[in-house]
JSON list of C-alpha atoms and ligand atoms in Angstrom, two decimals:
[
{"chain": "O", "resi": 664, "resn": "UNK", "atom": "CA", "xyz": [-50.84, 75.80, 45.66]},
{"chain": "O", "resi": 665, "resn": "UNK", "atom": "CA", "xyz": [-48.48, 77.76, 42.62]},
{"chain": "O", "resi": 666, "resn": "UNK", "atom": "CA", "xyz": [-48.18, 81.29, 43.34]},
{"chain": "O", "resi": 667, "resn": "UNK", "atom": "CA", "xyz": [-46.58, 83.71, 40.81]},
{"chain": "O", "resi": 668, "resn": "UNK", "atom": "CA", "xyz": [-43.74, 86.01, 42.88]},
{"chain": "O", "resi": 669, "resn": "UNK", "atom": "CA", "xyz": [-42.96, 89.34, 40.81]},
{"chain": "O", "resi": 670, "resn": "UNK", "atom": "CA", "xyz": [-39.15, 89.01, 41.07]},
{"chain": "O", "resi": 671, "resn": "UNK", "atom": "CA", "xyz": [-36.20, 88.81, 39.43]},
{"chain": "O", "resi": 672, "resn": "UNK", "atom": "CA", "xyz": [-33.93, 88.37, 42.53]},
{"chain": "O", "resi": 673, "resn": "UNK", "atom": "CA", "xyz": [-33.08, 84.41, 43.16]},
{"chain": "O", "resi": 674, "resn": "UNK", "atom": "CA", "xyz": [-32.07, 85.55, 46.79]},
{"chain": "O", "resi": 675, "resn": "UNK", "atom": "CA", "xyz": [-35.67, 86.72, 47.40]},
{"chain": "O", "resi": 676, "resn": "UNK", "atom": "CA", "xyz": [-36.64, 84.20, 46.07]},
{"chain": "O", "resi": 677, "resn": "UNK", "atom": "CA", "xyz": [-34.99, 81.19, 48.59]},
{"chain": "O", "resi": 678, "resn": "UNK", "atom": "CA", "xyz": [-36.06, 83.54, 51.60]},
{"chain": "O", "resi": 679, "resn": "UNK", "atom": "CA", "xyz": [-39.38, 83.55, 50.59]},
{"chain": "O", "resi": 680, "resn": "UNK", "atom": "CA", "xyz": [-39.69, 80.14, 49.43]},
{"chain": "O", "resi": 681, "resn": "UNK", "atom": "CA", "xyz": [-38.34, 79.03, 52.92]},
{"chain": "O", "resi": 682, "resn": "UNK", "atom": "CA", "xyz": [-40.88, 81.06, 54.81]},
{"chain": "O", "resi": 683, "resn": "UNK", "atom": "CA", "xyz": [-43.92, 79.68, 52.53]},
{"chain": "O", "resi": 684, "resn": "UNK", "atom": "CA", "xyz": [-42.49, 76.02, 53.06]},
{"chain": "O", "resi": 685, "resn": "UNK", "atom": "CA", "xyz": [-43.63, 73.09, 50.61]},
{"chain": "O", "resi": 686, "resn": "UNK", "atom": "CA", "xyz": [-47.67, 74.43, 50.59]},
{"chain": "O", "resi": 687, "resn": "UNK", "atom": "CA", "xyz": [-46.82, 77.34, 48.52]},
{"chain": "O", "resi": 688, "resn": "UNK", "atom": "CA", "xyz": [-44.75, 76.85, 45.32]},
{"chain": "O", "resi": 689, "resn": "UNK", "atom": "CA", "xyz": [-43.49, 79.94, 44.12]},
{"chain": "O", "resi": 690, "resn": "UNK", "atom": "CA", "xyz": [-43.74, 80.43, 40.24]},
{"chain": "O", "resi": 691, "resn": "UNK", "atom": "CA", "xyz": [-41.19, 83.15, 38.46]},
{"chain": "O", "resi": 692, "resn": "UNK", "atom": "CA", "xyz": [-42.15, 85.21, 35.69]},
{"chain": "O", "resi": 693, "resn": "UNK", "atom": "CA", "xyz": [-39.18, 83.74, 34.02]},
{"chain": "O", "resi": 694, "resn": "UNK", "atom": "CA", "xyz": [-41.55, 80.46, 34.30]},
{"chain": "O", "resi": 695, "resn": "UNK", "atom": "CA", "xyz": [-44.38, 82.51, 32.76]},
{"chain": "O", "resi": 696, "resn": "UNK", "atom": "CA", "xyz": [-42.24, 83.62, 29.55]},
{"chain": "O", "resi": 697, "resn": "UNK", "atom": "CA", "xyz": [-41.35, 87.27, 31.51]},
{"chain": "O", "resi": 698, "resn": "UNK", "atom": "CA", "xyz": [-38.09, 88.36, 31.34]},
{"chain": "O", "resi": 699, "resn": "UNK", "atom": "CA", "xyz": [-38.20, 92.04, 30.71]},
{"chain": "O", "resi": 700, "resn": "UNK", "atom": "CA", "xyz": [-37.60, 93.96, 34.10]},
{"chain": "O", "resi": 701, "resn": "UNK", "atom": "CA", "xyz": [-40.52, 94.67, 35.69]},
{"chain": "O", "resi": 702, "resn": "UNK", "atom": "CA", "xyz": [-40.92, 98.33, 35.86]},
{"chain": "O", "resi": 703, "resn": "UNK", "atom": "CA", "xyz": [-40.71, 100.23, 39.58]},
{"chain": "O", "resi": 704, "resn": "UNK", "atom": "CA", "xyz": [-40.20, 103.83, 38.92]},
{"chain": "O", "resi": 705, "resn": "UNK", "atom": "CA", "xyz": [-43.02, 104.89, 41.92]},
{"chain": "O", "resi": 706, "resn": "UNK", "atom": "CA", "xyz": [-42.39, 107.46, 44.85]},
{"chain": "O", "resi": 707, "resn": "UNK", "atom": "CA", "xyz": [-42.78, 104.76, 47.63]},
{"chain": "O", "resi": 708, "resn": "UNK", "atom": "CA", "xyz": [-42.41, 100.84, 48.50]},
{"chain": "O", "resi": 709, "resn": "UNK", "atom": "CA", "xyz": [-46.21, 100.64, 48.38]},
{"chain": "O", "resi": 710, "resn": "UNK", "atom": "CA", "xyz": [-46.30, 102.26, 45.04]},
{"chain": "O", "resi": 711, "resn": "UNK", "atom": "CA", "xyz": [-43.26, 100.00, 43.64]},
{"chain": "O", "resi": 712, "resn": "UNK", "atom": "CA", "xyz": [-44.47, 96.69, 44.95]},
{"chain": "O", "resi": 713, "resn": "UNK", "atom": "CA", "xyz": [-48.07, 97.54, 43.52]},
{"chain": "O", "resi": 714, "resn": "UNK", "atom": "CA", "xyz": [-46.92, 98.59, 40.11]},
{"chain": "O", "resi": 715, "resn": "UNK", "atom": "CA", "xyz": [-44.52, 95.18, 40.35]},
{"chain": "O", "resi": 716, "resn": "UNK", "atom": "CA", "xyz": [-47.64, 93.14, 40.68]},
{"chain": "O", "resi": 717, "resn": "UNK", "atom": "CA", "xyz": [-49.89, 94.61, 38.63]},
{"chain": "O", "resi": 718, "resn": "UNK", "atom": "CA", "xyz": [-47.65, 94.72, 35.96]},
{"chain": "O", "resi": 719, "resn": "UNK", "atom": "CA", "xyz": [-47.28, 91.28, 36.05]},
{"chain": "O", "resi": 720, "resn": "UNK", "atom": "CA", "xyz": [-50.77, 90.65, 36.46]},
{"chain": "O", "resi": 721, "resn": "UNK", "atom": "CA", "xyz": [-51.66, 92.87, 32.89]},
{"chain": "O", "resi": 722, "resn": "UNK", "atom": "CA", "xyz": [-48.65, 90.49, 31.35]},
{"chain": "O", "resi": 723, "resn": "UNK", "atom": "CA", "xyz": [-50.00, 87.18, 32.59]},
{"chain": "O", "resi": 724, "resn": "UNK", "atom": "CA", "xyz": [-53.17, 87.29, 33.96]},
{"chain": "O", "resi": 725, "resn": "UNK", "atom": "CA", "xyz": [-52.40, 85.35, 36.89]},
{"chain": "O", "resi": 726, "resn": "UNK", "atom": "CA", "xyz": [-53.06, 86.27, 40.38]},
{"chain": "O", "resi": 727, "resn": "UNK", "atom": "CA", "xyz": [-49.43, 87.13, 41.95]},
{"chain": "O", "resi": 728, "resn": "UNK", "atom": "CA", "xyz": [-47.26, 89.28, 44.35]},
{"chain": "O", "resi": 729, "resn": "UNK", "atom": "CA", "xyz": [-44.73, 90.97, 44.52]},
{"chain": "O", "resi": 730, "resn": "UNK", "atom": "CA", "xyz": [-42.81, 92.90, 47.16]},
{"chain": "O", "resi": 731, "resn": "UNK", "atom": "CA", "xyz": [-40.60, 96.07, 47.39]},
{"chain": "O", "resi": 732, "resn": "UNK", "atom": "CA", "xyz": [-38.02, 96.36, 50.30]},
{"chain": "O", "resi": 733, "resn": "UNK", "atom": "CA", "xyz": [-35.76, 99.55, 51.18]},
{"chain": "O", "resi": 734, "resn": "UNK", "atom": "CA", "xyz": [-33.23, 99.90, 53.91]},
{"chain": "O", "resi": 735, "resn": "UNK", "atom": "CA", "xyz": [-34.32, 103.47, 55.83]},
{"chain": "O", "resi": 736, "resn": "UNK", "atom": "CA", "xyz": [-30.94, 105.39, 58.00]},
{"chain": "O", "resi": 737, "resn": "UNK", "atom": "CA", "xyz": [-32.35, 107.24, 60.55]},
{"chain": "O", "resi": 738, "resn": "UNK", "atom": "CA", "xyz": [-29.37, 109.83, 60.52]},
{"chain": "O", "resi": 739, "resn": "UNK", "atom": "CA", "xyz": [-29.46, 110.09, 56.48]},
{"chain": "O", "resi": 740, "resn": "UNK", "atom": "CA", "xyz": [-33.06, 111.40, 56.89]},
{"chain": "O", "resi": 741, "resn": "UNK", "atom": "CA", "xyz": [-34.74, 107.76, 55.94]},
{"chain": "O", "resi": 742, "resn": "UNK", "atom": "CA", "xyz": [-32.33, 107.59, 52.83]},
{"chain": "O", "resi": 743, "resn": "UNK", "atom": "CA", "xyz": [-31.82, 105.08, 50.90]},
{"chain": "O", "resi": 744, "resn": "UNK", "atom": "CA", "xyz": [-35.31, 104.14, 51.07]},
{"chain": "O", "resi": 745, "resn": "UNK", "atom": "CA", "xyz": [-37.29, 103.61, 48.33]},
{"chain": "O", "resi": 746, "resn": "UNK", "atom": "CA", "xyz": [-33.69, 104.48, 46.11]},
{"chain": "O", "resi": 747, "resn": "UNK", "atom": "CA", "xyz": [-31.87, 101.11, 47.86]},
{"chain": "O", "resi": 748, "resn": "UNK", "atom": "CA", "xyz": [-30.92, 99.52, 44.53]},
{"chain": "O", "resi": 749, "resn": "UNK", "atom": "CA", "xyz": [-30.18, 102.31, 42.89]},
{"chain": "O", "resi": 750, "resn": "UNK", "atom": "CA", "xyz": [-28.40, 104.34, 45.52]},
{"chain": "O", "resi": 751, "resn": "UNK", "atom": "CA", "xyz": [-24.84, 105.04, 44.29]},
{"chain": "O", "resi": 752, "resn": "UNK", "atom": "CA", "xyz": [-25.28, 104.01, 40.34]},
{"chain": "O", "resi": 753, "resn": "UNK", "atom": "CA", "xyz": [-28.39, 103.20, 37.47]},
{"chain": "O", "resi": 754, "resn": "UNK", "atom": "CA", "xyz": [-27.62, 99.18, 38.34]},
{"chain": "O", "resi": 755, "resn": "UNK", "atom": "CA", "xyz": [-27.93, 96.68, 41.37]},
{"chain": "O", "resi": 756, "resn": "UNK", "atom": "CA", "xyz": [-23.89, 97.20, 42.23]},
{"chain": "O", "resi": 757, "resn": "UNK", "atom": "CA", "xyz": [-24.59, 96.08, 45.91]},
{"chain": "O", "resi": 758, "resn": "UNK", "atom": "CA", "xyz": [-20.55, 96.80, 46.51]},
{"chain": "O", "resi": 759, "resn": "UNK", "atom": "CA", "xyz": [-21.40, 100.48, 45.41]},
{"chain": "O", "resi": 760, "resn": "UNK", "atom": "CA", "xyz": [-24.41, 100.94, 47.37]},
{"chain": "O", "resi": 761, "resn": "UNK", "atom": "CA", "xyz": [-22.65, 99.88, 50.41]},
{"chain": "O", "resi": 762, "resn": "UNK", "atom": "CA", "xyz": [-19.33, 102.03, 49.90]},
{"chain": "O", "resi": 763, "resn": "UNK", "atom": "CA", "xyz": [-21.95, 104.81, 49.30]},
{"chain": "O", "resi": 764, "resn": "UNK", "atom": "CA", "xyz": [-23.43, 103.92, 52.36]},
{"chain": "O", "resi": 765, "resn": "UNK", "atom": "CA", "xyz": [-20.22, 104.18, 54.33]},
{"chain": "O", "resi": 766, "resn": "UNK", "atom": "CA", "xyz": [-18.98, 106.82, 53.36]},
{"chain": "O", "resi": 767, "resn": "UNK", "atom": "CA", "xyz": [-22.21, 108.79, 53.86]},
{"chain": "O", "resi": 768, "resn": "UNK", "atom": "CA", "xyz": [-22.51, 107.47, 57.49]},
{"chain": "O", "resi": 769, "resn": "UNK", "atom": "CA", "xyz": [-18.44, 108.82, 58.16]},
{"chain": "O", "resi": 770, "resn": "UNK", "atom": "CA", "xyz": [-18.49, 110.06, 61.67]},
{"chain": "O", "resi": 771, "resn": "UNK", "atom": "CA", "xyz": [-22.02, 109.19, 62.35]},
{"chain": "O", "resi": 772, "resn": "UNK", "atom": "CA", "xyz": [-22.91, 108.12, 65.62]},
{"chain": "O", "resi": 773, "resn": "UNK", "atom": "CA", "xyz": [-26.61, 107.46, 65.14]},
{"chain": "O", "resi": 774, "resn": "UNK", "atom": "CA", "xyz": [-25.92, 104.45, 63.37]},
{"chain": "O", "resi": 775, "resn": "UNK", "atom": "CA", "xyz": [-29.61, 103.52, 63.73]},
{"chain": "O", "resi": 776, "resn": "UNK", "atom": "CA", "xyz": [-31.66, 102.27, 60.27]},
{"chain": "O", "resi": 777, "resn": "UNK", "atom": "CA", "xyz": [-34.41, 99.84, 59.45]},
{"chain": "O", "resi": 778, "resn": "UNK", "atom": "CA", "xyz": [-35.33, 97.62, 56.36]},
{"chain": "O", "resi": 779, "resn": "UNK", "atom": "CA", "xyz": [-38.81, 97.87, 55.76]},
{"chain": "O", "resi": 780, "resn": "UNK", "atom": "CA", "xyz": [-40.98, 95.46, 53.32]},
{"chain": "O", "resi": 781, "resn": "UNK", "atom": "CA", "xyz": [-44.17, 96.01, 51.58]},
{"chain": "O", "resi": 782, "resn": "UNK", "atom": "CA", "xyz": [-45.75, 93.18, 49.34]},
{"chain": "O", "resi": 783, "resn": "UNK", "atom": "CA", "xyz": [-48.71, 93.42, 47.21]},
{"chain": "O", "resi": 784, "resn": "UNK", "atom": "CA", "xyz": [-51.29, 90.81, 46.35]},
{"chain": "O", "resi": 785, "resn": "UNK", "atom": "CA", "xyz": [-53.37, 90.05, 43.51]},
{"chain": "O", "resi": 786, "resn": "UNK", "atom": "CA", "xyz": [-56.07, 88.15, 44.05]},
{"chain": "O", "resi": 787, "resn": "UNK", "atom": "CA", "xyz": [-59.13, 87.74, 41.93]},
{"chain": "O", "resi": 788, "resn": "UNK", "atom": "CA", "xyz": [-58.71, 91.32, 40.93]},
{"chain": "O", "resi": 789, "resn": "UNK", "atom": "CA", "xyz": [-58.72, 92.81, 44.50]},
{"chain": "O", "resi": 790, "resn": "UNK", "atom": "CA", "xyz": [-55.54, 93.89, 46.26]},
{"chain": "O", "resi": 791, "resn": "UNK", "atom": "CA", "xyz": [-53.80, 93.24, 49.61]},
{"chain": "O", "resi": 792, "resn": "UNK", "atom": "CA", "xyz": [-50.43, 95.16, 51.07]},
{"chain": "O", "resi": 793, "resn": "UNK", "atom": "CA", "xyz": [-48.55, 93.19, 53.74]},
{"chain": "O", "resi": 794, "resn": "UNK", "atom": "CA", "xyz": [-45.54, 95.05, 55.77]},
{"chain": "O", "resi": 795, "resn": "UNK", "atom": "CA", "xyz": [-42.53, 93.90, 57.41]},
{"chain": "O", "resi": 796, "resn": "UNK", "atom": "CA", "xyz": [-40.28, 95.65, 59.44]},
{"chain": "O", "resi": 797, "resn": "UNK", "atom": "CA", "xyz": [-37.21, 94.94, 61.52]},
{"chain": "O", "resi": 798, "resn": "UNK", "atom": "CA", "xyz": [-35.07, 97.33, 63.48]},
{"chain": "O", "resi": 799, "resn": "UNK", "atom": "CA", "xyz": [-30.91, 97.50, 63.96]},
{"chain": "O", "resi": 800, "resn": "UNK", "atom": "CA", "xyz": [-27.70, 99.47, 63.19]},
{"chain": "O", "resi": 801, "resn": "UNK", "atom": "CA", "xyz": [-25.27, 99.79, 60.27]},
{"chain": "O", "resi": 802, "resn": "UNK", "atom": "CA", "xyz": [-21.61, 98.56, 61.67]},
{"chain": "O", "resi": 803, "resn": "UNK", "atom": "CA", "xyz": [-18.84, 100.28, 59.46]},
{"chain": "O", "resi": 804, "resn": "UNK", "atom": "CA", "xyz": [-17.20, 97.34, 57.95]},
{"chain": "O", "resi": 805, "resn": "UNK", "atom": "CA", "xyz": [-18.75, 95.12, 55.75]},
{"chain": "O", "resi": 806, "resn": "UNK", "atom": "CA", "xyz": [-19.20, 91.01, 57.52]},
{"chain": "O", "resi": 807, "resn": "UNK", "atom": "CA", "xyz": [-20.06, 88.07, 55.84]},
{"chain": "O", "resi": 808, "resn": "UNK", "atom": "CA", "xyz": [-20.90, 86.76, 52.96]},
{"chain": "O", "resi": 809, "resn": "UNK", "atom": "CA", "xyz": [-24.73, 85.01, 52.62]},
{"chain": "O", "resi": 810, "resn": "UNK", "atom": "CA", "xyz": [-27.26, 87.12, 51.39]},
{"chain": "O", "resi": 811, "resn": "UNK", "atom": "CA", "xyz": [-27.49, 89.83, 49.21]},
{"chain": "O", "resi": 812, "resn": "UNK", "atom": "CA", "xyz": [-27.67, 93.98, 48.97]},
{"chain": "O", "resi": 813, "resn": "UNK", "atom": "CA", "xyz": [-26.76, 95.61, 52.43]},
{"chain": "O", "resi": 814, "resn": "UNK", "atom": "CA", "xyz": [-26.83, 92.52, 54.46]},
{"chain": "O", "resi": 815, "resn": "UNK", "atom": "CA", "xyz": [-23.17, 92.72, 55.02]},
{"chain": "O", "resi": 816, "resn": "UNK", "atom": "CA", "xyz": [-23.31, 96.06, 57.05]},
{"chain": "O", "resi": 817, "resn": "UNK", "atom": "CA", "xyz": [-26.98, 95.40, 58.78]},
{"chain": "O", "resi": 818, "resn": "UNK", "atom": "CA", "xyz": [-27.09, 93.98, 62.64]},
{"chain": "O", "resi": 819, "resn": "UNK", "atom": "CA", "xyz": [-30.54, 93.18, 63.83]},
{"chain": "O", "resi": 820, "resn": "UNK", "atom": "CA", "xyz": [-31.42, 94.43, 67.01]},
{"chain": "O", "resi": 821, "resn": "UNK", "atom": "CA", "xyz": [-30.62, 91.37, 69.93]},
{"chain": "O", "resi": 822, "resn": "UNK", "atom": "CA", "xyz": [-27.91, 90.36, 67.25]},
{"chain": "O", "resi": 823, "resn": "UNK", "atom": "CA", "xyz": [-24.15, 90.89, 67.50]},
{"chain": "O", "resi": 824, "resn": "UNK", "atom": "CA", "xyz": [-23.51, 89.59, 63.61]},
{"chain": "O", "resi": 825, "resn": "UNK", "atom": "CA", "xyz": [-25.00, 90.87, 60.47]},
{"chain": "O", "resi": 826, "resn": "UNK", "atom": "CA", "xyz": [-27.31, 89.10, 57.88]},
{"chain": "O", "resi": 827, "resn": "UNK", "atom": "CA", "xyz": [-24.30, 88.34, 55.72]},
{"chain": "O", "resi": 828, "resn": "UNK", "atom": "CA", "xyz": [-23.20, 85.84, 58.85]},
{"chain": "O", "resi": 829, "resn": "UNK", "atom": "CA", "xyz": [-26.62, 84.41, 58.79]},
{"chain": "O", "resi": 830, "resn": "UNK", "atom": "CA", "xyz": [-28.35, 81.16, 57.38]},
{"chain": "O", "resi": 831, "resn": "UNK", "atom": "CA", "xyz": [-31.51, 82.02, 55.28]},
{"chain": "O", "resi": 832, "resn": "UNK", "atom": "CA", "xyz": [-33.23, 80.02, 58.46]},
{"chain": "O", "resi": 833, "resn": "UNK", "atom": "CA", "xyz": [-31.56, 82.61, 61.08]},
{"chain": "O", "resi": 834, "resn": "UNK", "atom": "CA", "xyz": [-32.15, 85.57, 58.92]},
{"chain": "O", "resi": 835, "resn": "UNK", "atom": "CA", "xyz": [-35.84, 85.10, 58.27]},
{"chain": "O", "resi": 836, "resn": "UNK", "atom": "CA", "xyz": [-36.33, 84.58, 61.72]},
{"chain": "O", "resi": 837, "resn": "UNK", "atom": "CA", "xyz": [-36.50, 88.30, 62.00]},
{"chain": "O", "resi": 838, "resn": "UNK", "atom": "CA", "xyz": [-36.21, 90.04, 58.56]},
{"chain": "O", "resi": 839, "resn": "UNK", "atom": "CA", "xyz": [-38.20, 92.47, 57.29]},
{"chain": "O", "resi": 840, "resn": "UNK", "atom": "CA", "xyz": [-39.34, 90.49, 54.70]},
{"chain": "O", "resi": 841, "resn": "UNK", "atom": "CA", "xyz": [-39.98, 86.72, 56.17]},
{"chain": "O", "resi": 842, "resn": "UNK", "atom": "CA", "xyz": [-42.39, 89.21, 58.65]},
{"chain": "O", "resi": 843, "resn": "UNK", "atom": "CA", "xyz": [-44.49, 90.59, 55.83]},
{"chain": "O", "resi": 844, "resn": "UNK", "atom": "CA", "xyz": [-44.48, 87.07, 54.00]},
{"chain": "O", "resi": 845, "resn": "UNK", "atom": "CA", "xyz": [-45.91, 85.55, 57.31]},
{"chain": "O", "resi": 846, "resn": "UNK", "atom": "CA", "xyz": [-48.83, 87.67, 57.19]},
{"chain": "O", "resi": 847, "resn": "UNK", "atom": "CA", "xyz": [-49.47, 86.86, 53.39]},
{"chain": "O", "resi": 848, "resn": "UNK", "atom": "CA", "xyz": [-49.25, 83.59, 54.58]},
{"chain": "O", "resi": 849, "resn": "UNK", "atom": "CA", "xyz": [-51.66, 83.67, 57.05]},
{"chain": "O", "resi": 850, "resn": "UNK", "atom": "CA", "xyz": [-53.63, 85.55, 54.80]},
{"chain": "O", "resi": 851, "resn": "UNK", "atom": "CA", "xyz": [-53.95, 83.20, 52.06]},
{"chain": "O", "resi": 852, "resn": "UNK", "atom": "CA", "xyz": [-54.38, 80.07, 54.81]},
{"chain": "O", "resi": 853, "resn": "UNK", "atom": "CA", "xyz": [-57.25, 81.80, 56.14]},
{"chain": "O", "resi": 854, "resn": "UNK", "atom": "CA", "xyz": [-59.15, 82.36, 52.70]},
{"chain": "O", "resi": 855, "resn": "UNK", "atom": "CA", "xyz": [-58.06, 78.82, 51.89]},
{"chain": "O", "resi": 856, "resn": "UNK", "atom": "CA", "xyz": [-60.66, 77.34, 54.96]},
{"chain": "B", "resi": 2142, "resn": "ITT", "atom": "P1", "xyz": [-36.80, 92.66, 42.44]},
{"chain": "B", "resi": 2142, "resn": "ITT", "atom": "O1", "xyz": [-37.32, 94.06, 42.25]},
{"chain": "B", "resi": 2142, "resn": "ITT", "atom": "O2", "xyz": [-36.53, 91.94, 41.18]},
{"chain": "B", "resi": 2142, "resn": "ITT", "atom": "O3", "xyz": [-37.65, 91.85, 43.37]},
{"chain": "B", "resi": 2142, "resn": "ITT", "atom": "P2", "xyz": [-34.58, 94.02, 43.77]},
{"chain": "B", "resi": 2142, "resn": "ITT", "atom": "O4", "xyz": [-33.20, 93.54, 44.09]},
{"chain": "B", "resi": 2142, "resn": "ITT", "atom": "O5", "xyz": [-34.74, 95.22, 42.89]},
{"chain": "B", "resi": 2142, "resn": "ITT", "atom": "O6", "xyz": [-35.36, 92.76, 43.19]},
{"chain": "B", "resi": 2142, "resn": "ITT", "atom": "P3", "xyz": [-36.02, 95.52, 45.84]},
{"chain": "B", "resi": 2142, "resn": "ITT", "atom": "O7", "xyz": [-36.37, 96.54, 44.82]},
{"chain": "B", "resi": 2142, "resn": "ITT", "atom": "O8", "xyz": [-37.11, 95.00, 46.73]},
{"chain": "B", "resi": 2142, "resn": "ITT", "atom": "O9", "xyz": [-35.32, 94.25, 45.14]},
{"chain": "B", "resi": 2142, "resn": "ITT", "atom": "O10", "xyz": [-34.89, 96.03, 46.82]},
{"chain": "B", "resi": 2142, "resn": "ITT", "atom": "C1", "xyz": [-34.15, 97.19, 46.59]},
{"chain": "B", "resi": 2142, "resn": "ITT", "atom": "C2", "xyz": [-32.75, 97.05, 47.12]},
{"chain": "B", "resi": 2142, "resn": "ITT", "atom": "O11", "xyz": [-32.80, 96.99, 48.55]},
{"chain": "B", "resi": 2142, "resn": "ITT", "atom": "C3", "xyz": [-32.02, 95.78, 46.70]},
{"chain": "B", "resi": 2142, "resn": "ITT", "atom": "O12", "xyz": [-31.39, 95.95, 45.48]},
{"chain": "B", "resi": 2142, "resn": "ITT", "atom": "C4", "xyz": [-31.01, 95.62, 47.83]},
{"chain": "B", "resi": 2142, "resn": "ITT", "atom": "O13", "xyz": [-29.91, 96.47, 47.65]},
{"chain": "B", "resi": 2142, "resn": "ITT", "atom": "C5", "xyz": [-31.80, 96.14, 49.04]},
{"chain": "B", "resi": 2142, "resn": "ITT", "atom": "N1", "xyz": [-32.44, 95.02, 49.76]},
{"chain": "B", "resi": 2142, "resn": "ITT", "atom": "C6", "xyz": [-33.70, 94.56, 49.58]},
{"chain": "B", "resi": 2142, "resn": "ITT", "atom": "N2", "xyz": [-33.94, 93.53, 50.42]},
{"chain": "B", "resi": 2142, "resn": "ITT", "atom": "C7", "xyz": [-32.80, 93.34, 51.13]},
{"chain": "B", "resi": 2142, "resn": "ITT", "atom": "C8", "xyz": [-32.41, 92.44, 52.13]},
{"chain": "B", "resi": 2142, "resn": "ITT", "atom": "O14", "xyz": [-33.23, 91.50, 52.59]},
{"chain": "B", "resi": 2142, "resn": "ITT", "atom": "N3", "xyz": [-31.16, 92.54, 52.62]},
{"chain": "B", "resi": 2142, "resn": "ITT", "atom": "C9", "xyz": [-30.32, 93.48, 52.18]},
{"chain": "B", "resi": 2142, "resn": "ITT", "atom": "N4", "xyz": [-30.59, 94.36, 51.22]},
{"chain": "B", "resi": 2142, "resn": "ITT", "atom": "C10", "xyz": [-31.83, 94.30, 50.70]}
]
């Protein structure tokens, strides 16, 4: 089955793909002639990964999903949040976002955050959100080099090593992300029968 995934990221877009496996082949809007960015100027993840999809949906008319993530610091009052990509400057400069980060978190003891997914579905006109969540600490020194935004300062709870020192296969064996893509999975399985 092709399914259209509202992104631009090509990270996102292995995770995911490795999570779905071969059933599922993810279509980009690239593929579909789309290659404005897709607007996300909402208040929350919910709102952002719903405008993300629908937007794509009103350019395509495909059925599609898309999904907005955002790393939340318990001792910066759920910051970045919703902001992640845009946290220290107007672009995706993941080295800026994480010296931000840092910097903010000097002398911080409560090193405690989360990243938190939400994914929205379009399917014959009716919607479905999807969450994923997974729990750990920011370490104060950026470590490794796979993946992408703030994996480099992120331990997983259980973990002693970051997302950055991860395989895609290790990381999505707890990410926020390969969680809430499980459940669309299972979701779209179960309307398949
Ligand atoms: P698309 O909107 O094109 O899908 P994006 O990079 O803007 O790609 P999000 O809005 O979902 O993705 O994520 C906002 C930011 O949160 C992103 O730029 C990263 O800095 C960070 N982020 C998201 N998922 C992450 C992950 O799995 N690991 C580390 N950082 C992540």
């Amino acid at each position: 089955m092709k399914i259209l995934f509202a992104t631009n990221n090509a990270h996102k877009l292995k995770e995911v793909q490795a999570v779905l496996g071969p059933t599922f082949e993810l279509v980009t809007p690239h593929d579909c002639g789309v290659d404005e960015e897709i607007p996300e100027e909402q208040p929350t993840l919910e709102g952002n990964a719903s405008q993300k999809a629908h937007y794509l949906h009103a350019r395509t008319g495909l059925d599609c999903f898309a999904d907005d993530t955002g790393l939340e610091v318990e001792a910066l009052g759920g910051a970045p949040g919703v902001h992640s990509a845009r946290y220290a400057t107007d672009g995706h400069d993941f080295a800026a976002n994480n010296r931000l980060l840092l910097r903010n978190l000097e002398g911080q003891t409560n090193r405690r955050a989360r990243f938190r997914t939400v994914i929205s579905l379009l399917l014959g006109g009716e919607e479905h959100l999807f969450e994923g969540v997974v729990q750990g600490r920011i370490i104060d020194h950026e470590q490794g080099s796979e993946g992408f935004g703030y994996d480099p300062l992120f331990i997983p709870d259980g973990y002693d090593r970051t997302f950055a020192q991860m395989t895609t296969e290790q990381k999505n064996a707890v990410s926020h992300r390969a969680r809430a893509v499980r459940k669309l999975a299972d979701y779209l399985h179960s309307i398949e029968k």
